[in-house]
mmCIF file of C-alpha atoms and ligand atoms in Angstrom:
data_model
loop_
_atom_site.group_PDB
_atom_site.id
_atom_site.type_symbol
_atom_site.label_atom_id
_atom_site.label_comp_id
_atom_site.label_asym_id
_atom_site.label_seq_id
_atom_site.Cartn_x
_atom_site.Cartn_y
_atom_site.Cartn_z
ATOM 1 C CA MET J 26 0.000 0.000 0.000
ATOM 2 C CA ILE J 27 1.139 3.533 -0.748
ATOM 3 C CA ARG J 28 0.482 6.638 1.299
ATOM 4 C CA VAL J 29 0.847 9.694 -0.889
ATOM 5 C CA ARG J 30 1.866 12.530 1.438
ATOM 6 C CA SER J 31 2.224 15.309 -1.073
ATOM 7 C CA VAL J 32 2.445 15.955 -4.785
ATOM 8 C CA GLU J 33 4.552 18.552 -6.547
ATOM 9 C CA LEU J 34 3.570 19.908 -9.953
ATOM 10 C CA ARG J 35 6.328 21.366 -12.106
ATOM 11 C CA LEU J 36 6.062 23.073 -15.481
ATOM 12 C CA VAL J 37 9.224 22.584 -17.538
ATOM 13 C CA SER J 38 10.237 24.091 -20.866
ATOM 14 C CA LEU J 39 12.888 22.622 -23.170
ATOM 15 C CA PRO J 40 13.974 24.027 -26.533
ATOM 16 C CA LEU J 41 13.520 21.607 -29.451
ATOM 17 C CA VAL J 42 16.468 20.966 -31.784
ATOM 18 C CA ARG J 43 14.184 21.993 -34.660
ATOM 19 C CA PRO J 44 10.576 23.181 -34.698
ATOM 20 C CA PHE J 45 8.117 20.266 -34.929
ATOM 21 C CA ARG J 46 5.328 20.934 -37.439
ATOM 22 C CA THR J 47 2.168 18.851 -37.816
ATOM 23 C CA SER J 48 -1.177 19.460 -39.495
ATOM 24 C CA PHE J 49 -2.265 21.328 -36.362
ATOM 25 C CA GLY J 50 0.662 23.690 -35.924
ATOM 26 C CA ALA J 51 4.368 24.164 -35.183
ATOM 27 C CA ASP J 52 6.166 24.048 -31.815
ATOM 28 C CA ALA J 53 9.690 25.328 -31.112
ATOM 29 C CA THR J 54 9.759 24.298 -27.457
ATOM 30 C CA LYS J 55 8.428 21.373 -25.476
ATOM 31 C CA GLU J 56 6.499 22.411 -22.390
ATOM 32 C CA ALA J 57 5.292 19.733 -20.028
ATOM 33 C CA VAL J 58 3.925 19.272 -16.533
ATOM 34 C CA LEU J 59 5.959 16.871 -14.402
ATOM 35 C CA VAL J 60 4.411 15.261 -11.328
ATOM 36 C CA ARG J 61 6.406 14.230 -8.268
ATOM 37 C CA ALA J 62 4.583 12.050 -5.717
ATOM 38 C CA GLU J 63 6.088 11.811 -2.213
ATOM 39 C CA THR J 64 5.497 8.811 0.043
ATOM 40 C CA PRO J 65 7.157 7.735 3.310
ATOM 41 C CA GLU J 66 9.097 5.118 1.285
ATOM 42 C CA GLY J 67 10.374 7.627 -1.304
ATOM 43 C CA GLY J 68 9.087 9.458 -4.340
ATOM 44 C CA GLY J 69 8.146 8.877 -7.945
ATOM 45 C CA TRP J 70 8.028 10.829 -11.185
ATOM 46 C CA GLY J 71 5.282 11.216 -13.744
ATOM 47 C CA GLU J 72 5.077 13.261 -16.933
ATOM 48 C CA CYS J 73 1.940 14.661 -18.494
ATOM 49 C CA ALA J 74 1.534 14.274 -22.271
ATOM 50 C CA ALA J 75 -0.352 17.543 -22.785
ATOM 51 C CA GLY J 76 1.090 20.542 -24.618
ATOM 52 C CA PRO J 77 0.557 24.285 -24.265
ATOM 53 C CA ALA J 78 -2.675 24.407 -26.314
ATOM 54 C CA PRO J 79 -5.648 22.050 -26.812
ATOM 55 C CA ARG J 80 -4.712 21.001 -30.371
ATOM 56 C CA TYR J 81 -3.890 17.308 -30.157
ATOM 57 C CA SER J 82 -6.573 16.723 -27.519
ATOM 58 C CA GLU J 83 -8.848 18.753 -25.259
ATOM 59 C CA GLU J 84 -6.180 18.917 -22.567
ATOM 60 C CA PHE J 85 -3.413 21.527 -22.269
ATOM 61 C CA ASN J 86 -0.808 22.259 -19.639
ATOM 62 C CA ALA J 87 -2.838 24.813 -17.702
ATOM 63 C CA SER J 88 -5.920 22.551 -17.719
ATOM 64 C CA THR J 89 -3.913 19.578 -16.437
ATOM 65 C CA TRP J 90 -2.398 21.780 -13.714
ATOM 66 C CA LEU J 91 -5.838 22.851 -12.466
ATOM 67 C CA ALA J 92 -7.340 19.372 -12.774
ATOM 68 C CA LEU J 93 -4.444 17.921 -10.771
ATOM 69 C CA ARG J 94 -4.203 20.726 -8.193
ATOM 70 C CA ASP J 95 -7.884 21.275 -7.449
ATOM 71 C CA HIS J 96 -9.435 17.851 -8.048
ATOM 72 C CA LEU J 97 -7.289 14.808 -8.800
ATOM 73 C CA VAL J 98 -4.471 15.207 -6.265
ATOM 74 C CA PRO J 99 -6.774 16.271 -3.386
ATOM 75 C CA SER J 100 -9.026 13.273 -3.960
ATOM 76 C CA LEU J 101 -6.035 10.916 -3.781
ATOM 77 C CA LEU J 102 -4.549 12.630 -0.712
ATOM 78 C CA GLN J 103 -7.904 12.383 1.068
ATOM 79 C CA GLY J 104 -8.655 8.818 0.046
ATOM 80 C CA GLY J 105 -6.168 6.941 2.260
ATOM 81 C CA PRO J 106 -3.596 4.301 1.294
ATOM 82 C CA LEU J 107 -3.900 2.713 -2.128
ATOM 83 C CA GLU J 108 -2.209 0.500 -4.706
ATOM 84 C CA PRO J 109 -1.152 1.960 -8.075
ATOM 85 C CA GLU J 110 -3.838 -0.249 -9.648
ATOM 86 C CA ASP J 111 -6.450 1.704 -7.630
ATOM 87 C CA VAL J 112 -5.477 5.161 -8.899
ATOM 88 C CA ALA J 113 -7.642 5.152 -12.036
ATOM 89 C CA GLY J 114 -10.640 3.903 -10.037
ATOM 90 C CA ARG J 115 -10.144 6.521 -7.318
ATOM 91 C CA LEU J 116 -10.044 9.214 -9.992
ATOM 92 C CA GLY J 117 -12.909 7.725 -11.975
ATOM 93 C CA TRP J 118 -15.427 10.178 -10.491
ATOM 94 C CA ALA J 119 -13.712 12.958 -12.473
ATOM 95 C CA ARG J 120 -14.711 12.857 -16.112
ATOM 96 C CA GLY J 121 -12.056 13.121 -18.813
ATOM 97 C CA HIS J 122 -8.664 14.698 -18.041
ATOM 98 C CA ARG J 123 -6.979 11.468 -19.064
ATOM 99 C CA MET J 124 -3.518 12.995 -19.555
ATOM 100 C CA ALA J 125 -3.607 14.578 -16.100
ATOM 101 C CA LYS J 126 -4.739 11.268 -14.556
ATOM 102 C CA ALA J 127 -2.068 9.345 -16.461
ATOM 103 C CA ALA J 128 0.696 11.617 -15.141
ATOM 104 C CA LEU J 129 -0.437 11.129 -11.546
ATOM 105 C CA GLU J 130 -0.757 7.364 -11.993
ATOM 106 C CA MET J 131 2.769 7.249 -13.479
ATOM 107 C CA ALA J 132 4.232 9.080 -10.478
ATOM 108 C CA ILE J 133 2.537 6.725 -8.022
ATOM 109 C CA LEU J 134 3.514 3.627 -9.997
ATOM 110 C CA ASP J 135 7.095 4.875 -10.110
ATOM 111 C CA ALA J 136 7.150 5.548 -6.351
ATOM 112 C CA ASP J 137 5.719 2.105 -5.556
ATOM 113 C CA LEU J 138 7.960 0.185 -7.973
ATOM 114 C CA ARG J 139 11.095 2.033 -6.806
ATOM 115 C CA ALA J 140 10.275 1.194 -3.186
ATOM 116 C CA ARG J 141 9.826 -2.462 -4.177
ATOM 117 C CA GLY J 142 12.841 -2.597 -6.525
ATOM 118 C CA VAL J 143 10.777 -3.629 -9.562
ATOM 119 C CA SER J 144 11.192 -2.120 -13.033
ATOM 120 C CA LEU J 145 8.176 -0.638 -14.797
ATOM 121 C CA ALA J 146 8.787 -2.900 -17.802
ATOM 122 C CA ASP J 147 8.708 -6.026 -15.622
ATOM 123 C CA HIS J 148 5.629 -4.794 -13.783
ATOM 124 C CA LEU J 149 3.705 -4.134 -17.002
ATOM 125 C CA GLY J 150 4.684 -7.476 -18.572
ATOM 126 C CA GLY J 151 7.563 -6.467 -20.832
ATOM 127 C CA VAL J 152 9.307 -9.242 -22.724
ATOM 128 C CA ARG J 153 12.408 -7.518 -24.228
ATOM 129 C CA ASP J 154 15.189 -5.296 -23.007
ATOM 130 C CA ARG J 155 15.673 -3.386 -26.277
ATOM 131 C CA VAL J 156 13.047 -2.065 -28.678
ATOM 132 C CA PRO J 157 13.315 -1.128 -32.389
ATOM 133 C CA CYS J 158 12.662 2.569 -32.878
ATOM 134 C CA GLY J 159 11.095 4.767 -35.509
ATOM 135 C CA VAL J 160 11.107 8.522 -35.872
ATOM 136 C CA SER J 161 8.365 11.041 -36.602
ATOM 137 C CA VAL J 162 9.411 13.669 -39.152
ATOM 138 C CA GLY J 163 7.639 17.012 -39.060
ATOM 139 C CA ILE J 164 6.264 18.830 -42.093
ATOM 140 C CA ALA J 165 9.288 20.459 -43.734
ATOM 141 C CA GLY J 166 9.724 23.703 -45.623
ATOM 142 C CA SER J 167 10.297 21.827 -48.882
ATOM 143 C CA VAL J 168 10.367 18.286 -50.232
ATOM 144 C CA ALA J 169 14.167 18.467 -50.620
ATOM 145 C CA GLU J 170 14.507 19.477 -46.969
ATOM 146 C CA LEU J 171 12.273 16.557 -45.948
ATOM 147 C CA VAL J 172 14.314 14.022 -47.957
ATOM 148 C CA ASP J 173 17.437 15.454 -46.320
ATOM 149 C CA GLN J 174 16.022 15.059 -42.814
ATOM 150 C CA VAL J 175 14.864 11.506 -43.522
ATOM 151 C CA GLN J 176 18.348 10.702 -44.840
ATOM 152 C CA GLY J 177 19.859 11.931 -41.563
ATOM 153 C CA TYR J 178 17.507 9.882 -39.389
ATOM 154 C CA LEU J 179 18.089 6.728 -41.436
ATOM 155 C CA ALA J 180 21.857 7.263 -41.125
ATOM 156 C CA SER J 181 21.440 7.299 -37.306
ATOM 157 C CA GLY J 182 19.721 3.917 -37.488
ATOM 158 C CA TYR J 183 15.964 4.533 -37.179
ATOM 159 C CA VAL J 184 14.180 1.543 -38.666
ATOM 160 C CA ARG J 185 10.972 3.339 -39.700
ATOM 161 C CA VAL J 186 10.114 6.908 -40.625
ATOM 162 C CA LYS J 187 6.735 8.516 -40.149
ATOM 163 C CA LEU J 188 6.038 11.547 -42.288
ATOM 164 C CA LYS J 189 3.643 14.142 -40.961
ATOM 165 C CA ILE J 190 1.260 15.176 -43.741
ATOM 166 C CA GLU J 191 -1.419 17.817 -44.267
ATOM 167 C CA PRO J 192 -3.531 18.834 -47.273
ATOM 168 C CA GLY J 193 -1.050 20.387 -49.720
ATOM 169 C CA PHE J 194 1.955 18.498 -48.275
ATOM 170 C CA ASP J 195 1.162 14.839 -48.788
ATOM 171 C CA VAL J 196 1.305 12.909 -52.067
ATOM 172 C CA ALA J 197 4.276 14.737 -53.645
ATOM 173 C CA PRO J 198 6.582 14.552 -50.592
ATOM 174 C CA VAL J 199 5.625 10.923 -49.929
ATOM 175 C CA ILE J 200 6.399 9.966 -53.555
ATOM 176 C CA GLU J 201 9.785 11.688 -53.329
ATOM 177 C CA VAL J 202 10.745 10.083 -50.009
ATOM 178 C CA ARG J 203 9.618 6.693 -51.312
ATOM 179 C CA ARG J 204 11.681 7.211 -54.491
ATOM 180 C CA ALA J 205 14.762 8.163 -52.444
ATOM 181 C CA PHE J 206 14.377 5.261 -49.989
ATOM 182 C CA PRO J 207 12.680 2.386 -51.845
ATOM 183 C CA ASP J 208 13.133 -0.195 -49.067
ATOM 184 C CA THR J 209 12.474 1.883 -45.948
ATOM 185 C CA PRO J 210 9.348 1.244 -43.891
ATOM 186 C CA ILE J 211 7.444 4.538 -44.221
ATOM 187 C CA SER J 212 4.187 5.605 -42.614
ATOM 188 C CA VAL J 213 2.254 8.886 -42.692
ATOM 189 C CA ASP J 214 0.239 10.732 -40.035
ATOM 190 C CA GLY J 215 -2.509 13.214 -40.943
ATOM 191 C CA ASN J 216 -3.519 14.078 -37.362
ATOM 192 C CA GLY J 217 -7.137 14.187 -38.479
ATOM 193 C CA ALA J 218 -6.694 16.821 -41.189
ATOM 194 C CA TYR J 219 -8.512 14.940 -43.993
ATOM 195 C CA ALA J 220 -12.076 14.005 -44.907
ATOM 196 C CA LEU J 221 -13.576 11.058 -46.783
ATOM 197 C CA GLU J 222 -13.898 13.379 -49.789
ATOM 198 C CA ASP J 223 -10.088 13.400 -50.081
ATOM 199 C CA GLY J 224 -10.329 10.035 -51.883
ATOM 200 C CA PRO J 225 -7.754 10.914 -54.585
ATOM 201 C CA VAL J 226 -5.110 11.696 -51.948
ATOM 202 C CA PHE J 227 -5.679 8.336 -50.245
ATOM 203 C CA ASP J 228 -5.697 6.467 -53.571
ATOM 204 C CA ALA J 229 -2.307 8.002 -54.397
ATOM 205 C CA LEU J 230 -0.889 7.255 -50.937
ATOM 206 C CA ASP J 231 -2.212 3.696 -51.231
ATOM 207 C CA GLU J 232 0.220 3.130 -54.126
ATOM 208 C CA GLN J 233 3.327 4.085 -52.129
ATOM 209 C CA ASP J 234 3.696 0.824 -50.182
ATOM 210 C CA LEU J 235 3.209 2.532 -46.808
ATOM 211 C CA LEU J 236 3.292 0.651 -43.520
ATOM 212 C CA MET J 237 0.160 2.517 -42.434
ATOM 213 C CA ILE J 238 -1.798 5.760 -42.668
ATOM 214 C CA GLU J 239 -2.237 7.174 -39.149
ATOM 215 C CA GLN J 240 -5.326 9.100 -38.063
ATOM 216 C CA PRO J 241 -6.288 10.423 -41.498
ATOM 217 C CA LEU J 242 -9.791 11.588 -40.508
ATOM 218 C CA GLY J 243 -11.391 13.417 -37.583
ATOM 219 C CA HIS J 244 -10.846 11.874 -34.165
ATOM 220 C CA GLU J 245 -14.566 11.518 -33.517
ATOM 221 C CA ASP J 246 -15.413 9.547 -36.647
ATOM 222 C CA LEU J 247 -14.887 5.788 -36.438
ATOM 223 C CA LEU J 248 -17.483 5.067 -39.127
ATOM 224 C CA ASP J 249 -15.737 7.243 -41.711
ATOM 225 C CA HIS J 250 -12.453 5.526 -40.876
ATOM 226 C CA ALA J 251 -14.169 2.176 -41.452
ATOM 227 C CA ALA J 252 -15.478 3.384 -44.811
ATOM 228 C CA LEU J 253 -12.005 4.586 -45.793
ATOM 229 C CA GLN J 254 -10.283 1.411 -44.572
ATOM 230 C CA SER J 255 -12.617 -0.699 -46.722
ATOM 231 C CA LYS J 256 -11.339 1.147 -49.816
ATOM 232 C CA LEU J 257 -7.621 0.955 -48.988
ATOM 233 C CA THR J 258 -4.979 -1.762 -49.051
ATOM 234 C CA THR J 259 -2.766 0.223 -46.656
ATOM 235 C CA PRO J 260 -3.691 -0.347 -42.997
ATOM 236 C CA ILE J 261 -5.204 2.596 -41.135
ATOM 237 C CA CYS J 262 -3.725 3.217 -37.679
ATOM 238 C CA LEU J 263 -5.767 5.133 -35.128
ATOM 239 C CA ASP J 264 -4.178 7.511 -32.624
ATOM 240 C CA GLU J 265 -6.399 10.393 -31.411
ATOM 241 C CA SER J 266 -9.587 8.307 -31.844
ATOM 242 C CA ILE J 267 -8.575 5.726 -29.220
ATOM 243 C CA ARG J 268 -9.217 7.087 -25.708
ATOM 244 C CA HIS J 269 -9.493 3.795 -23.806
ATOM 245 C CA ALA J 270 -9.780 0.042 -24.255
ATOM 246 C CA ALA J 271 -13.502 0.288 -25.129
ATOM 247 C CA ASP J 272 -12.686 2.587 -28.051
ATOM 248 C CA ALA J 273 -10.066 0.088 -29.218
ATOM 249 C CA ARG J 274 -12.651 -2.697 -29.160
ATOM 250 C CA ALA J 275 -15.180 -0.582 -31.074
ATOM 251 C CA ALA J 276 -12.649 0.581 -33.669
ATOM 252 C CA ILE J 277 -11.404 -2.935 -34.359
ATOM 253 C CA GLU J 278 -14.896 -4.422 -34.542
ATOM 254 C CA LEU J 279 -16.072 -1.668 -36.883
ATOM 255 C CA GLY J 280 -13.079 -2.194 -39.160
ATOM 256 C CA ALA J 281 -11.994 1.419 -38.562
ATOM 257 C CA CYS J 282 -8.322 0.439 -38.201
ATOM 258 C CA ARG J 283 -5.899 -2.451 -38.554
ATOM 259 C CA VAL J 284 -3.196 -0.966 -36.295
ATOM 260 C CA ILE J 285 -3.325 1.028 -33.048
ATOM 261 C CA ASN J 286 -0.924 3.682 -31.770
ATOM 262 C CA ILE J 287 -0.849 3.493 -27.961
ATOM 263 C CA LYS J 288 0.032 6.501 -25.821
ATOM 264 C CA ALA J 289 -0.406 6.120 -22.081
ATOM 265 C CA GLY J 290 -1.375 9.773 -21.671
ATOM 266 C CA ARG J 291 -4.059 9.668 -24.348
ATOM 267 C CA VAL J 292 -5.767 6.631 -22.775
ATOM 268 C CA GLY J 293 -5.611 7.788 -19.138
ATOM 269 C CA GLY J 294 -2.608 5.874 -17.878
ATOM 270 C CA LEU J 295 -0.055 3.122 -18.305
ATOM 271 C CA LEU J 296 -2.402 0.489 -16.893
ATOM 272 C CA GLU J 297 -5.180 1.382 -19.356
ATOM 273 C CA ALA J 298 -2.514 1.368 -22.088
ATOM 274 C CA VAL J 299 -1.820 -2.269 -21.189
ATOM 275 C CA ARG J 300 -5.561 -2.968 -21.497
ATOM 276 C CA VAL J 301 -5.626 -1.395 -24.976
ATOM 277 C CA HIS J 302 -2.629 -3.597 -25.836
ATOM 278 C CA ASP J 303 -4.508 -6.658 -24.550
ATOM 279 C CA VAL J 304 -7.671 -5.847 -26.520
ATOM 280 C CA ALA J 305 -5.639 -5.460 -29.712
ATOM 281 C CA ARG J 306 -3.517 -8.546 -29.096
ATOM 282 C CA ASP J 307 -6.579 -10.729 -28.456
ATOM 283 C CA ARG J 308 -7.870 -9.629 -31.863
ATOM 284 C CA GLY J 309 -4.592 -9.969 -33.760
ATOM 285 C CA VAL J 310 -4.142 -6.216 -34.200
ATOM 286 C CA PRO J 311 -0.531 -4.965 -33.964
ATOM 287 C CA VAL J 312 0.210 -1.936 -31.796
ATOM 288 C CA TRP J 313 3.127 0.448 -31.358
ATOM 289 C CA CYS J 314 4.060 3.104 -28.845
ATOM 290 C CA GLY J 315 3.367 6.674 -29.909
ATOM 291 C CA GLY J 316 5.186 9.745 -28.682
ATOM 292 C CA MET J 317 4.363 13.214 -27.386
ATOM 293 C CA LEU J 318 7.892 14.670 -27.475
ATOM 294 C CA GLU J 319 8.383 13.460 -23.916
ATOM 295 C CA THR J 320 11.361 14.435 -21.776
ATOM 296 C CA GLY J 321 13.557 11.592 -20.531
ATOM 297 C CA ILE J 322 10.962 10.835 -17.822
ATOM 298 C CA GLY J 323 8.017 10.093 -20.120
ATOM 299 C CA ARG J 324 10.370 8.598 -22.702
ATOM 300 C CA ALA J 325 11.505 5.990 -20.123
ATOM 301 C CA ALA J 326 7.889 4.958 -19.475
ATOM 302 C CA ASN J 327 7.258 4.722 -23.242
ATOM 303 C CA LEU J 328 10.205 2.350 -23.647
ATOM 304 C CA ALA J 329 8.857 0.158 -20.827
ATOM 305 C CA LEU J 330 5.423 0.044 -22.483
ATOM 306 C CA ALA J 331 6.961 -0.728 -25.882
ATOM 307 C CA SER J 332 8.616 -3.826 -24.390
ATOM 308 C CA LEU J 333 5.248 -5.645 -24.135
ATOM 309 C CA PRO J 334 4.711 -8.526 -26.560
ATOM 310 C CA GLY J 335 1.964 -6.938 -28.680
ATOM 311 C CA PHE J 336 4.157 -3.949 -29.599
ATOM 312 C CA THR J 337 5.271 -5.603 -32.817
ATOM 313 C CA LEU J 338 5.819 -2.416 -34.846
ATOM 314 C CA PRO J 339 8.575 0.177 -34.242
ATOM 315 C CA GLY J 340 7.284 3.100 -32.175
ATOM 316 C CA ASP J 341 7.847 6.854 -32.076
ATOM 317 C CA THR J 342 10.151 6.009 -29.165
ATOM 318 C CA SER J 343 12.971 8.122 -30.576
ATOM 319 C CA ALA J 344 16.207 9.024 -28.807
ATOM 320 C CA SER J 345 16.455 12.118 -26.612
ATOM 321 C CA ASP J 346 18.611 13.863 -29.238
ATOM 322 C CA ARG J 347 15.794 13.637 -31.833
ATOM 323 C CA TYR J 348 14.131 16.435 -29.866
ATOM 324 C CA PHE J 349 16.543 17.901 -27.305
ATOM 325 C CA ALA J 350 20.152 19.075 -27.332
ATOM 326 C CA GLU J 351 20.025 18.356 -23.583
ATOM 327 C CA ASP J 352 17.358 16.186 -21.967
ATOM 328 C CA ILE J 353 16.491 16.508 -18.281
ATOM 329 C CA THR J 354 17.660 12.927 -17.620
ATOM 330 C CA ASP J 355 20.724 11.129 -18.937
ATOM 331 C CA PRO J 356 19.861 10.859 -22.631
ATOM 332 C CA HIS J 357 18.062 7.845 -24.072
ATOM 333 C CA ARG J 358 20.327 6.844 -26.947
ATOM 334 C CA LEU J 359 19.694 5.045 -30.224
ATOM 335 C CA ALA J 360 22.085 2.189 -31.013
ATOM 336 C CA PRO J 361 23.346 1.938 -34.606
ATOM 337 C CA ASP J 362 21.016 -1.051 -35.110
ATOM 338 C CA GLY J 363 18.018 1.231 -34.514
ATOM 339 C CA THR J 364 17.119 -0.088 -31.058
ATOM 340 C CA MET J 365 16.977 1.613 -27.681
ATOM 341 C CA ALA J 366 17.428 0.087 -24.237
ATOM 342 C CA VAL J 367 14.372 -0.433 -22.036
ATOM 343 C CA PRO J 368 15.371 0.985 -18.631
ATOM 344 C CA GLY J 369 15.983 -1.912 -16.241
ATOM 345 C CA GLY J 370 16.284 -0.080 -12.912
ATOM 346 C CA PRO J 371 13.499 0.223 -10.329
ATOM 347 C CA GLY J 372 10.410 2.160 -11.399
ATOM 348 C CA ILE J 373 10.789 4.080 -14.645
ATOM 349 C CA GLY J 374 14.547 3.563 -14.193
ATOM 350 C CA VAL J 375 15.636 7.165 -14.738
ATOM 351 C CA GLU J 376 15.666 10.370 -12.709
ATOM 352 C CA PRO J 377 15.965 14.009 -13.664
ATOM 353 C CA LEU J 378 19.438 15.510 -13.292
ATOM 354 C CA PRO J 379 19.082 18.214 -10.591
ATOM 355 C CA ASP J 380 20.901 20.911 -12.593
ATOM 356 C CA ARG J 381 18.963 20.191 -15.766
ATOM 357 C CA LEU J 382 15.666 20.103 -13.904
ATOM 358 C CA ALA J 383 16.394 23.442 -12.256
ATOM 359 C CA ALA J 384 17.402 24.986 -15.584
ATOM 360 C CA CYS J 385 14.161 23.892 -17.311
ATOM 361 C CA THR J 386 11.698 24.673 -14.518
ATOM 362 C CA VAL J 387 9.204 27.476 -15.111
ATOM 363 C CA GLU J 388 6.887 26.981 -12.127
ATOM 364 C CA VAL J 389 6.460 24.649 -9.133
ATOM 365 C CA GLU J 390 3.503 24.100 -6.822
ATOM 366 C CA ARG J 391 3.237 21.682 -3.928
ATOM 367 C CA ILE J 392 -0.069 20.132 -2.891
ATOM 368 C CA THR J 393 -0.303 18.645 0.571
ATOM 369 C CA GLY J 394 -4.062 18.247 0.913
HETATM 370 C C1 LIG E 403 1.308 12.068 -33.101
HETATM 371 N N1 LIG E 403 3.447 12.884 -32.113
HETATM 372 O O1 LIG E 403 1.634 10.920 -33.213
HETATM 373 C C2 LIG E 403 2.078 13.047 -32.212
HETATM 374 C C3 LIG E 403 1.395 14.309 -32.032
HETATM 375 C C4 LIG E 403 2.080 15.529 -31.553
HETATM 376 C C5 LIG E 403 5.752 12.243 -32.345
HETATM 377 O O2 LIG E 403 4.304 12.516 -34.153
HETATM 378 C C6 LIG E 403 4.323 19.292 -29.083
HETATM 379 C C7 LIG E 403 4.192 18.249 -28.165
HETATM 380 C C8 LIG E 403 3.878 19.124 -30.380
HETATM 381 C C9 LIG E 403 3.601 17.042 -28.564
HETATM 382 C C10 LIG E 403 2.831 17.743 -32.060
HETATM 383 C C11 LIG E 403 4.437 12.568 -32.956
HETATM 384 C C12 LIG E 403 3.286 17.922 -30.769
HETATM 385 C C13 LIG E 403 3.148 16.876 -29.859
HETATM 386 C C14 LIG E 403 2.233 16.561 -32.424
HETATM 387 C C15 LIG E 403 2.549 15.684 -30.269
HETATM 388 O O3 LIG E 403 0.277 12.418 -33.640
HETATM 389 MG MG1 LIG E 404 -0.361 10.511 -34.442
#
């Protein structure tokens, strides 16, 4: 049993090595809320997946801060001792706010596993100590620039590239990257920027031997994804549309996707992420671990999740240096064979470096109930 005595919220800001552009905007810095849970046996770290604005999902840093400070943390502090497996249930009275809940659950899991000397990967059911890694490539200023960036990532060892696309930057860049790298596993991610009426775009993409087309249509439309999937040879992968294991079940049964991107933050926590994995695995649907430009803290948890047996496709579990000149933990590094180590130490297996943490911190608030 864990007694959470206090929780510290911390907003951090890290410059990105290059701006990251998707169909919903460009970011030059990564801003995230970190959660530190204190217990009599020691503490644990969590990282929230939200960004500064509600573009990828409804949540944003300021909303997660308020949800945690005024509702989620107080209800845990007042509820008495608990197991990490109870966190989601204890917070179930609060609707939504899955990224905020996931960050708090991660911190409590980390505290508990550290105290017990168990790694997160072992606790979740991981089966490998290294995972093959892909990289997500933002929308570039030109096709030549994109091909150049892809070339660089492939030279570092990444085994799959995902190209961010949007209307006006899709078929032509994909054809050029495919021409330049005929044997590379390539996927694309529309982040919901397309509609069923964009049939010609999908027909053209369908001829480029892509691993998958991620979240082409609006996040609220499973039926349109099913209609599109029935017309395509390329598997559709859902990201934003999958908020929990029940969504995964519905999407698979409707034929809305043949692959699922799992992000613990998006589905309300690492333990729900395992349930999404289980739903997909039971139905023969491959999954992979998505990314939200996490610092070394969230990146460690992603690597643990990606070590589960159903994660049969390379994830967006890129190395620290894909995003940051300096991470807040020791950097997660890509080996030349395109794999990264799953942290093996207790809990998430990494800790922020005090100097780096101090340098990146924008704001701190402690909640003691
Ligand atoms: C995706 N991520 O799979 C996301 C979405 C995303 C690695 O492609 C700042 C912080 C900007 C997180 C833009 C990747 C972001 C972000 C896009 C996440 O859809
Ligand atoms: Mg995506």
